[in-house]
């Protein structure tokens, strides 16, 4: 379990706005950049999902904000907020938080020398398309630190078909040192493996059709030896069972060294092991199963392999689920690409901050509480509550 971060650790986020260049024209510039960004962060945590709702929230809490921010020209309009989000270059916006994110990861220590798990995956903002301009929906590749509960960054892929090309470049922008990085089949690329190894991390990559030959070799090898319970090869097995919401999942993992008769090992930097995860589920009397094969740079140690595979599901079950259900990201109709990316980053940062707040409540409930109680909201971001 990750240690929850004290509020003294979170307050430093406000300092990092100082490193961001103001993209607005200096003529008739009435509002401070830091004030605008703090308002955006607070409003998104409290339930806002676009420039207009951010401005409505700010006006509703004008007296409270004036005690904590300078606001030389009062509360900004939604047009002012919208223009800022459309002008801020997403890369620069994220970079000003890099050191803060690194500090949060370093402070979120784990038990038993457990390594950080970084799950990387793509997500499509389904309603962000603009048919009149021939622009498809925006696809964002995100990195999620599973144990720390922190979003490490994002990169626009244009559309889902382009995310494959984005993965290697994206990995260069995040710190993977000592971490175990997991990707689905779209990220199973030799260049991706090389970038992770160069960054002093380890990888667990899912196999599928994009590496069809290797996938078939790994599948056939494992299935053949599974028939005699791996009597002739050294392997490790781990089983788990989970229950929740009327569903029972039984998970079985096998891991073994990369066999000499399998081709292409030399073409995969750092590759050491192969593995399989078998999930058998029962819900309302209906049985389903799912089998996934993997290549990895991890040494033999099936519990660590299982933890990495299970951790990758965290980006779907924690980050993407929260973005869709709690932050309603798929409903966003923001057309400007910079604004859409910046709002997406604000939402990911908001989830990271909410998860650091000490509470037994769910992310959904904590966000509602932030919308109901400005003092609770202040605690999340590290502002004074009085």
Short mmCIF file of C-alpha atoms in Angstrom, two decimals:
data_model
loop_
_atom_site.label_atom_id
_atom_site.label_comp_id
_atom_site.label_asym_id
_atom_site.label_seq_id
_atom_site.Cartn_x
_atom_site.Cartn_y
_atom_site.Cartn_z
CA UNK A 1 0.00 0.00 0.00
CA UNK A 2 1.22 3.49 -0.82
CA UNK A 3 1.68 5.90 2.06
CA UNK A 4 -0.78 8.79 1.84
CA UNK A 5 0.97 12.13 1.39
CA UNK A 6 0.59 14.80 4.06
CA UNK A 7 -0.96 18.13 3.13
CA UNK A 8 2.43 19.81 3.63
CA UNK A 9 3.62 17.77 0.63
CA UNK A 10 0.69 18.84 -1.54
CA UNK A 11 0.88 22.58 -0.88
CA UNK A 12 4.03 22.91 -3.00
CA UNK A 13 2.00 22.36 -6.16
CA UNK A 14 1.11 26.07 -6.13
CA UNK A 15 4.77 27.01 -6.39
CA UNK A 16 5.19 25.23 -9.70
CA UNK A 17 2.84 27.57 -11.54
CA UNK A 18 5.64 30.14 -11.26
CA UNK A 19 7.70 28.15 -13.76
CA UNK A 20 5.06 28.34 -16.49
CA UNK A 21 5.41 31.01 -19.20
CA UNK A 22 2.30 33.12 -19.67
CA UNK A 23 1.10 32.63 -23.28
CA UNK A 24 -1.29 35.60 -23.22
CA UNK A 25 -0.67 38.92 -24.93
CA UNK A 26 0.71 41.41 -22.40
CA UNK A 27 -1.67 44.11 -23.61
CA UNK A 28 -4.76 44.44 -21.40
CA UNK A 29 -3.70 41.46 -19.28
CA UNK A 30 -5.76 41.87 -16.11
CA UNK A 31 -5.60 38.52 -14.35
CA UNK A 32 -2.57 36.77 -12.85
CA UNK A 33 -1.67 33.47 -14.48
CA UNK A 34 -1.26 31.73 -11.13
CA UNK A 35 -4.71 32.88 -9.98
CA UNK A 36 -6.33 31.55 -13.15
CA UNK A 37 -4.64 28.17 -12.89
CA UNK A 38 -5.45 27.72 -9.21
CA UNK A 39 -9.10 28.52 -9.97
CA UNK A 40 -9.08 25.95 -12.78
CA UNK A 41 -7.59 23.24 -10.56
CA UNK A 42 -9.98 23.94 -7.68
CA UNK A 43 -13.06 24.10 -9.90
CA UNK A 44 -12.25 20.86 -11.73
CA UNK A 45 -11.74 19.04 -8.43
CA UNK A 46 -15.07 20.45 -7.23
CA UNK A 47 -17.00 19.26 -10.30
CA UNK A 48 -16.41 21.71 -13.17
CA UNK A 49 -15.72 20.23 -16.61
CA UNK A 50 -15.12 23.25 -18.88
CA UNK A 51 -14.48 27.04 -19.00
CA UNK A 52 -18.09 28.03 -18.37
CA UNK A 53 -18.58 25.78 -15.34
CA UNK A 54 -15.16 26.84 -13.98
CA UNK A 55 -16.28 30.49 -14.14
CA UNK A 56 -19.67 29.67 -12.56
CA UNK A 57 -17.92 27.88 -9.70
CA UNK A 58 -15.49 30.79 -9.22
CA UNK A 59 -18.30 33.35 -9.07
CA UNK A 60 -20.18 31.20 -6.57
CA UNK A 61 -17.10 31.20 -4.31
CA UNK A 62 -15.84 34.72 -5.03
CA UNK A 63 -15.56 35.84 -1.41
CA UNK A 64 -13.69 32.67 -0.42
CA UNK A 65 -11.28 32.98 -3.36
CA UNK A 66 -10.56 36.69 -2.70
CA UNK A 67 -9.22 35.76 0.75
CA UNK A 68 -6.73 33.31 -0.76
CA UNK A 69 -5.74 34.70 -4.17
CA UNK A 70 -4.70 38.18 -5.32
CA UNK A 71 -7.39 38.58 -8.03
CA UNK A 72 -6.50 42.19 -8.97
CA UNK A 73 -9.31 42.30 -11.55
CA UNK A 74 -11.81 40.19 -9.63
CA UNK A 75 -13.21 36.85 -10.76
CA UNK A 76 -12.28 36.02 -14.39
CA UNK A 77 -14.98 35.42 -17.00
CA UNK A 78 -15.45 32.10 -18.77
CA UNK A 79 -14.07 33.72 -21.94
CA UNK A 80 -10.84 34.59 -20.11
CA UNK A 81 -10.53 31.05 -18.79
CA UNK A 82 -11.35 29.54 -22.18
CA UNK A 83 -8.75 31.68 -23.97
CA UNK A 84 -6.07 30.70 -21.47
CA UNK A 85 -6.77 26.98 -21.81
CA UNK A 86 -6.74 27.31 -25.61
CA UNK A 87 -3.38 29.17 -25.56
CA UNK A 88 -1.44 27.09 -23.01
CA UNK A 89 0.78 24.60 -24.79
CA UNK A 90 -0.05 21.24 -23.20
CA UNK A 91 3.59 20.13 -23.05
CA UNK A 92 4.63 23.25 -21.17
CA UNK A 93 1.60 23.01 -18.89
CA UNK A 94 2.58 19.48 -17.87
CA UNK A 95 6.30 20.17 -17.59
CA UNK A 96 5.78 22.76 -14.85
CA UNK A 97 4.49 19.91 -12.66
CA UNK A 98 7.23 17.39 -13.47
CA UNK A 99 9.30 18.05 -10.36
CA UNK A 100 6.21 18.13 -8.18
CA UNK A 101 5.11 14.76 -9.54
CA UNK A 102 8.60 13.35 -8.98
CA UNK A 103 8.56 14.59 -5.39
CA UNK A 104 5.15 13.00 -4.81
CA UNK A 105 6.38 9.67 -6.17
CA UNK A 106 9.47 9.75 -3.97
CA UNK A 107 7.42 10.48 -0.85
CA UNK A 108 4.81 7.81 -1.59
CA UNK A 109 6.96 4.99 -0.28
CA UNK A 110 5.82 1.39 -0.42
CA UNK A 111 6.22 -1.59 1.88
CA UNK A 112 8.70 -4.45 1.45
CA UNK A 113 10.76 -2.63 -1.18
CA UNK A 114 7.88 -2.96 -3.64
CA UNK A 115 8.67 -1.20 -6.91
CA UNK A 116 6.44 1.39 -8.50
CA UNK A 117 4.18 0.09 -11.25
CA UNK A 118 3.62 2.44 -14.18
CA UNK A 119 0.68 1.49 -16.39
CA UNK A 120 0.61 3.15 -19.81
CA UNK A 121 -2.48 3.07 -22.01
CA UNK A 122 -4.46 5.10 -24.53
CA UNK A 123 -7.94 6.57 -24.07
CA UNK A 124 -10.22 8.16 -26.65
CA UNK A 125 -12.28 11.27 -25.78
CA UNK A 126 -15.24 10.06 -27.79
CA UNK A 127 -17.17 13.31 -28.21
CA UNK A 128 -14.19 15.56 -28.92
CA UNK A 129 -14.52 15.14 -32.70
CA UNK A 130 -15.33 18.02 -35.06
CA UNK A 131 -16.97 16.68 -38.20
CA UNK A 132 -17.19 20.11 -39.86
CA UNK A 133 -13.40 20.43 -39.73
CA UNK A 134 -12.75 16.76 -40.44
CA UNK A 135 -11.15 16.20 -37.03
CA UNK A 136 -11.63 12.85 -35.31
CA UNK A 137 -11.85 12.27 -31.55
CA UNK A 138 -8.77 13.03 -29.49
CA UNK A 139 -6.77 10.05 -28.22
CA UNK A 140 -4.56 10.59 -25.17
CA UNK A 141 -1.85 8.23 -23.98
CA UNK A 142 -1.57 8.35 -20.18
CA UNK A 143 0.85 7.03 -17.57
CA UNK A 144 -0.50 6.07 -14.15
CA UNK A 145 1.69 5.31 -11.12
CA UNK A 146 -0.39 2.49 -9.65
CA UNK A 147 0.99 2.37 -6.11
CA UNK A 148 1.30 6.13 -5.64
CA UNK A 149 -2.05 6.93 -7.29
CA UNK A 150 -0.49 9.68 -9.40
CA UNK A 151 -0.97 10.58 -13.05
CA UNK A 152 2.55 10.97 -14.48
CA UNK A 153 1.65 12.64 -17.76
CA UNK A 154 -0.18 12.38 -21.04
CA UNK A 155 0.46 12.86 -24.74
CA UNK A 156 -1.96 13.39 -27.58
CA UNK A 157 -1.95 10.65 -30.21
CA UNK A 158 -4.35 12.36 -32.63
CA UNK A 159 -6.50 9.25 -32.94
CA UNK A 160 -6.43 5.64 -31.70
CA UNK A 161 -4.47 4.43 -34.73
CA UNK A 162 -1.63 6.81 -33.92
CA UNK A 163 -1.07 5.77 -30.30
CA UNK A 164 1.37 3.04 -31.41
CA UNK A 165 3.73 5.69 -32.78
CA UNK A 166 3.38 7.83 -29.63
CA UNK A 167 4.41 5.21 -27.04
CA UNK A 168 8.22 5.35 -27.55
CA UNK A 169 8.30 9.17 -27.49
CA UNK A 170 6.03 9.29 -24.46
CA UNK A 171 8.21 6.91 -22.45
CA UNK A 172 11.16 9.26 -22.96
CA UNK A 173 9.21 11.98 -21.13
CA UNK A 174 8.51 10.09 -17.92
CA UNK A 175 10.85 8.76 -15.26
CA UNK A 176 10.78 4.95 -15.39
CA UNK A 177 13.93 4.34 -13.32
CA UNK A 178 13.49 1.31 -11.02
CA UNK A 179 9.82 1.04 -12.05
CA UNK A 180 7.98 -1.82 -13.75
CA UNK A 181 6.24 -0.45 -16.85
CA UNK A 182 3.24 -2.28 -18.28
CA UNK A 183 1.55 -1.82 -21.67
CA UNK A 184 -1.16 -3.61 -23.58
CA UNK A 185 -0.54 -5.21 -26.96
CA UNK A 186 -0.52 -1.88 -28.82
CA UNK A 187 2.59 -0.94 -26.84
CA UNK A 188 4.37 -4.26 -27.40
CA UNK A 189 7.16 -2.85 -29.58
CA UNK A 190 10.91 -3.44 -29.59
CA UNK A 191 11.51 0.32 -29.50
CA UNK A 192 9.29 0.61 -26.42
CA UNK A 193 11.22 -2.17 -24.66
CA UNK A 194 14.51 -0.47 -25.54
CA UNK A 195 13.35 2.91 -24.18
CA UNK A 196 12.29 1.35 -20.87
CA UNK A 197 15.57 -0.56 -20.48
CA UNK A 198 17.55 2.58 -21.38
CA UNK A 199 15.58 4.39 -18.67
CA UNK A 200 16.68 1.73 -16.13
CA UNK A 201 13.21 0.26 -15.73
CA UNK A 202 11.65 -3.14 -16.45
CA UNK A 203 8.77 -3.97 -18.77
CA UNK A 204 5.83 -6.35 -18.90
CA UNK A 205 4.29 -6.26 -22.40
CA UNK A 206 1.10 -8.01 -23.45
CA UNK A 207 1.23 -10.01 -26.69
CA UNK A 208 -1.42 -10.07 -29.38
CA UNK A 209 -1.90 -9.72 -33.12
CA UNK A 210 0.56 -6.88 -33.66
CA UNK A 211 3.34 -9.35 -32.75
CA UNK A 212 1.53 -12.33 -34.22
CA UNK A 213 4.52 -14.63 -34.77
CA UNK A 214 5.95 -14.12 -31.29
CA UNK A 215 2.48 -14.34 -29.76
CA UNK A 216 1.84 -17.68 -31.44
CA UNK A 217 5.23 -19.08 -30.38
CA UNK A 218 4.73 -18.04 -26.74
CA UNK A 219 1.15 -19.33 -26.68
CA UNK A 220 2.04 -22.69 -28.24
CA UNK A 221 5.02 -23.18 -25.93
CA UNK A 222 3.02 -22.46 -22.77
CA UNK A 223 -0.04 -24.47 -23.83
CA UNK A 224 2.12 -27.48 -24.77
CA UNK A 225 3.85 -27.58 -21.39
CA UNK A 226 0.67 -26.75 -19.49
CA UNK A 227 -0.78 -30.06 -20.69
CA UNK A 228 1.71 -31.99 -18.55
CA UNK A 229 1.75 -29.39 -15.74
CA UNK A 230 5.17 -28.05 -16.78
CA UNK A 231 6.86 -31.31 -15.81
CA UNK A 232 9.80 -30.73 -18.17
CA UNK A 233 10.41 -26.99 -17.76
CA UNK A 234 11.08 -24.75 -14.77
CA UNK A 235 8.08 -22.53 -14.12
CA UNK A 236 6.38 -20.68 -11.28
CA UNK A 237 2.65 -20.52 -10.54
CA UNK A 238 0.57 -18.12 -8.49
CA UNK A 239 -3.20 -18.12 -7.82
CA UNK A 240 -5.53 -15.42 -6.52
CA UNK A 241 -9.25 -15.03 -5.98
CA UNK A 242 -11.28 -11.85 -5.65
CA UNK A 243 -14.94 -11.17 -4.94
CA UNK A 244 -17.00 -8.04 -5.39
CA UNK A 245 -20.31 -6.75 -6.74
CA UNK A 246 -21.64 -10.28 -7.21
CA UNK A 247 -18.65 -11.39 -9.27
CA UNK A 248 -15.98 -13.95 -8.43
CA UNK A 249 -12.64 -13.85 -10.26
CA UNK A 250 -10.08 -16.63 -10.09
CA UNK A 251 -6.68 -15.64 -11.45
CA UNK A 252 -3.88 -18.03 -12.32
CA UNK A 253 -0.43 -16.83 -13.39
CA UNK A 254 2.48 -18.83 -14.83
CA UNK A 255 5.95 -17.43 -15.46
CA UNK A 256 9.07 -19.04 -16.91
CA UNK A 257 12.41 -18.10 -18.44
CA UNK A 258 12.46 -17.24 -22.13
CA UNK A 259 13.08 -20.64 -23.76
CA UNK A 260 16.02 -21.00 -26.14
CA UNK A 261 13.85 -22.45 -28.90
CA UNK A 262 11.69 -19.31 -29.03
CA UNK A 263 12.91 -16.93 -31.77
CA UNK A 264 13.73 -13.24 -31.60
CA UNK A 265 14.89 -12.90 -27.98
CA UNK A 266 17.95 -10.96 -29.12
CA UNK A 267 15.66 -8.48 -30.87
CA UNK A 268 13.91 -7.60 -27.58
CA UNK A 269 16.30 -5.62 -25.34
CA UNK A 270 16.39 -6.93 -21.79
CA UNK A 271 13.87 -9.75 -22.36
CA UNK A 272 14.19 -12.53 -19.77
CA UNK A 273 10.85 -14.22 -19.15
CA UNK A 274 7.49 -15.08 -20.65
CA UNK A 275 4.20 -15.58 -18.84
CA UNK A 276 0.46 -16.03 -19.01
CA UNK A 277 -2.45 -14.68 -16.96
CA UNK A 278 -5.69 -16.66 -16.91
CA UNK A 279 -8.78 -15.03 -15.49
CA UNK A 280 -11.92 -17.13 -14.89
CA UNK A 281 -14.99 -15.15 -13.83
CA UNK A 282 -18.45 -16.04 -12.57
CA UNK A 283 -21.27 -13.51 -12.39
CA UNK A 284 -24.98 -14.30 -12.10
CA UNK A 285 -24.31 -17.92 -13.07
CA UNK A 286 -22.46 -16.90 -16.23
CA UNK A 287 -18.87 -18.09 -16.67
CA UNK A 288 -16.29 -16.27 -18.78
CA UNK A 289 -12.53 -16.59 -19.20
CA UNK A 290 -9.71 -14.48 -20.54
CA UNK A 291 -6.14 -15.60 -21.36
CA UNK A 292 -3.30 -13.15 -22.02
CA UNK A 293 0.34 -13.84 -22.83
CA UNK A 294 3.30 -11.62 -21.93
CA UNK A 295 6.99 -11.03 -22.46
CA UNK A 296 9.00 -9.35 -19.74
CA UNK A 297 12.42 -8.15 -18.64
CA UNK A 298 11.65 -9.28 -15.08
CA UNK A 299 13.58 -12.15 -13.55
CA UNK A 300 11.67 -15.22 -12.40
CA UNK A 301 9.37 -14.22 -9.58
CA UNK A 302 5.76 -14.97 -10.37
CA UNK A 303 4.26 -12.87 -7.57
CA UNK A 304 5.96 -9.77 -8.92
CA UNK A 305 4.84 -10.66 -12.45
CA UNK A 306 1.26 -11.16 -11.17
CA UNK A 307 1.38 -7.83 -9.34
CA UNK A 308 2.46 -6.06 -12.53
CA UNK A 309 -0.27 -7.64 -14.65
CA UNK A 310 -2.92 -6.94 -12.02
CA UNK A 311 -1.58 -3.41 -11.57
CA UNK A 312 -2.04 -2.64 -15.25
CA UNK A 313 -5.76 -3.13 -14.82
CA UNK A 314 -5.54 -0.21 -12.38
CA UNK A 315 -5.30 2.31 -15.22
CA UNK A 316 -8.67 1.05 -16.47
CA UNK A 317 -10.30 0.46 -13.08
CA UNK A 318 -8.99 3.60 -11.36
CA UNK A 319 -7.90 6.28 -13.83
CA UNK A 320 -10.07 5.65 -16.91
CA UNK A 321 -13.11 4.64 -14.88
CA UNK A 322 -12.84 7.79 -12.76
CA UNK A 323 -12.37 9.97 -15.84
CA UNK A 324 -15.46 8.49 -17.51
CA UNK A 325 -17.80 8.12 -14.54
CA UNK A 326 -16.66 10.76 -12.04
CA UNK A 327 -15.29 13.42 -14.41
CA UNK A 328 -17.52 12.51 -17.42
CA UNK A 329 -14.59 12.98 -19.79
CA UNK A 330 -16.29 11.20 -22.67
CA UNK A 331 -19.05 13.83 -22.63
CA UNK A 332 -16.65 16.73 -23.21
CA UNK A 333 -17.46 18.69 -26.37
CA UNK A 334 -14.43 21.00 -26.24
CA UNK A 335 -13.18 21.27 -29.83
CA UNK A 336 -9.96 23.26 -29.43
CA UNK A 337 -7.17 20.67 -29.17
CA UNK A 338 -5.03 22.65 -26.69
CA UNK A 339 -8.05 23.32 -24.47
CA UNK A 340 -9.17 19.66 -24.64
CA UNK A 341 -5.68 18.43 -23.72
CA UNK A 342 -5.29 20.94 -20.90
CA UNK A 343 -8.70 20.09 -19.43
CA UNK A 344 -7.82 16.39 -19.67
CA UNK A 345 -4.59 17.04 -17.79
CA UNK A 346 -6.42 19.07 -15.13
CA UNK A 347 -8.75 16.11 -14.58
CA UNK A 348 -5.85 13.67 -14.28
CA UNK A 349 -4.08 15.97 -11.88
CA UNK A 350 -7.31 16.36 -9.89
CA UNK A 351 -7.59 12.57 -9.51
CA UNK A 352 -3.97 12.46 -8.30
CA UNK A 353 -4.65 15.15 -5.69
CA UNK A 354 -7.93 13.60 -4.55
CA UNK A 355 -6.24 10.22 -4.07
CA UNK A 356 -3.59 11.76 -1.82
CA UNK A 357 -6.23 13.16 0.55
CA UNK A 358 -6.59 10.94 3.59
CA UNK A 359 -10.09 9.52 3.52
CA UNK A 360 -11.86 6.17 3.48
CA UNK A 361 -14.38 7.54 0.98
CA UNK A 362 -14.30 6.71 -2.73
CA UNK A 363 -12.93 9.12 -5.33
CA UNK A 364 -16.52 9.85 -6.37
CA UNK A 365 -17.53 10.75 -2.82
CA UNK A 366 -14.37 12.76 -2.14
CA UNK A 367 -15.02 14.84 -5.24
CA UNK A 368 -18.61 15.43 -4.14
CA UNK A 369 -17.37 16.45 -0.69
CA UNK A 370 -14.98 18.93 -2.35
CA UNK A 371 -17.93 20.42 -4.22
CA UNK A 372 -20.00 20.67 -1.05
CA UNK A 373 -17.33 21.93 1.36
CA UNK A 374 -14.68 24.47 0.33
CA UNK A 375 -12.61 23.68 3.42
CA UNK A 376 -12.38 20.05 2.33
CA UNK A 377 -11.43 21.30 -1.15
CA UNK A 378 -8.74 23.52 0.37
CA UNK A 379 -7.29 20.52 2.20
CA UNK A 380 -6.97 18.58 -1.05
CA UNK A 381 -4.85 21.23 -2.74
CA UNK A 382 -3.07 22.45 0.39
CA UNK A 383 -4.68 25.89 0.74
CA UNK A 384 -5.44 27.32 4.20
CA UNK A 385 -8.88 26.23 5.43
CA UNK A 386 -9.58 29.33 7.53
#
